[in-house]
């Protein structure tokens, strides 16, 4: 932000532009993926290619507006909802967990590779001519944008010539299971009617309400409300789903408090440069890989709700480790209270960041898995499906987190660490309370 002649506090807006606009496109991609995967994937890839190019060229024009437009277009091209829908619809139940774990692993590898490449790109500094945009400078700040623009353009070409529309075996299997369950319950109800006689009217009414919540019978209202309508989603959403959505939302805000603010906090507190920040992100990305493997291994022996509690506690501990109590008493200097034992210096910041980041990433796999297991079958199809809900909530949390970073940056860059970490730790404590309070209904 400062390189473009703007306040460093606007870095949160630069980060938040993409997730805010991805909220707009997510609904469109969800609807589009009802009919095709290849077309929305290609469209999204082209948008991300253009967005990254504009983002990279903004420095030569010294334009914050151009940078924000590039980030917004990149957000419109975010394909996360398409990926989640693909895993849900095209993967059979027996391979669903393995496919989700592979998706998480690929994300972790990308998280580790990105900062590492950014460090290497920071070693380059040269000028070149780009058609339409003219003379451009390739350096540590613009290099990631140019590289990702090239990668997404290459990805678009590969998808265009190699991608084939899959058979939606996962969705077909879900429908078969529902039909099988419906047939079995209908036979049980018929037997109860024969046995109960006059009491059947009351039984039909009470059982009918239960059946409609599981898509096992079709009510008049279901015929009136199309699956592409948000009212269809509101009609069938349940309390466990709302709790899981809240957990995802709080987790994303906390994650942005830890990761999204790193460059601003470390620059002003410790005088870090791009290489230092990239090294920390690289370490965070690398540590996520074994953590993801361990999370998958632990899930064989314990329930998601139980493991989520433990990793929320770990995240809370890591975030509290980042709270600088000395800043509360004295923040008169420009960096941090390096002469006081309880201050958060570079070493303590790195340790706390690694602990909190590892905990929140591990918790993400459990909350996402928990939501997929408690979501009613009605929300597995249509535009407003469980994948879209998780994407919207997670992206909203990220956007709110980035906006919060910007707001707190304007309040005080000097005290930004505490202004972000203390609310984030409070959200983790609230999440822990929600799971404990509703532990029973979060079972499956």
PDB file of C-alpha atoms in Angstrom, residues 101-117 281-282 284-290 292:
ATOM      1  CA  UNK A 101      -8.366 -34.532   2.382  1.00  0.00           C
ATOM      2  CA  UNK A 102      -6.596 -34.307  -0.983  1.00  0.00           C
ATOM      3  CA  UNK A 103      -8.220 -30.940  -1.602  1.00  0.00           C
ATOM      4  CA  UNK A 104      -7.017 -29.693   1.789  1.00  0.00           C
ATOM      5  CA  UNK A 105      -3.537 -31.083   1.142  1.00  0.00           C
ATOM      6  CA  UNK A 106      -3.313 -29.322  -2.232  1.00  0.00           C
ATOM      7  CA  UNK A 107      -4.350 -26.080  -0.550  1.00  0.00           C
ATOM      8  CA  UNK A 108      -1.651 -26.580   2.084  1.00  0.00           C
ATOM      9  CA  UNK A 109       0.995 -27.245  -0.551  1.00  0.00           C
ATOM     10  CA  UNK A 110      -0.062 -24.068  -2.363  1.00  0.00           C
ATOM     11  CA  UNK A 111       0.121 -22.140   0.894  1.00  0.00           C
ATOM     12  CA  UNK A 112       3.654 -23.385   1.415  1.00  0.00           C
ATOM     13  CA  UNK A 113       4.823 -22.933  -2.171  1.00  0.00           C
ATOM     14  CA  UNK A 114       3.450 -19.406  -2.638  1.00  0.00           C
ATOM     15  CA  UNK A 115       5.534 -17.643   0.037  1.00  0.00           C
ATOM     16  CA  UNK A 116       8.600 -19.645  -0.984  1.00  0.00           C
ATOM     17  CA  UNK A 117       8.276 -18.501  -4.585  1.00  0.00           C
ATOM     18  CA  UNK A 281       4.210 -17.695   5.626  1.00  0.00           C
ATOM     19  CA  UNK A 282       6.365 -20.457   4.153  1.00  0.00           C
ATOM     20  CA  UNK A 284       3.095 -21.693   8.268  1.00  0.00           C
ATOM     21  CA  UNK A 285       2.331 -23.411   4.972  1.00  0.00           C
ATOM     22  CA  UNK A 286       4.846 -26.204   5.524  1.00  0.00           C
ATOM     23  CA  UNK A 287       3.638 -26.971   9.046  1.00  0.00           C
ATOM     24  CA  UNK A 288       0.046 -27.274   7.803  1.00  0.00           C
ATOM     25  CA  UNK A 289       0.962 -30.357   5.737  1.00  0.00           C
ATOM     26  CA  UNK A 290       1.871 -32.658   8.678  1.00  0.00           C
ATOM     27  CA  UNK A 292      -3.414 -32.043   7.986  1.00  0.00           C
TER      28      UNK A 292
END
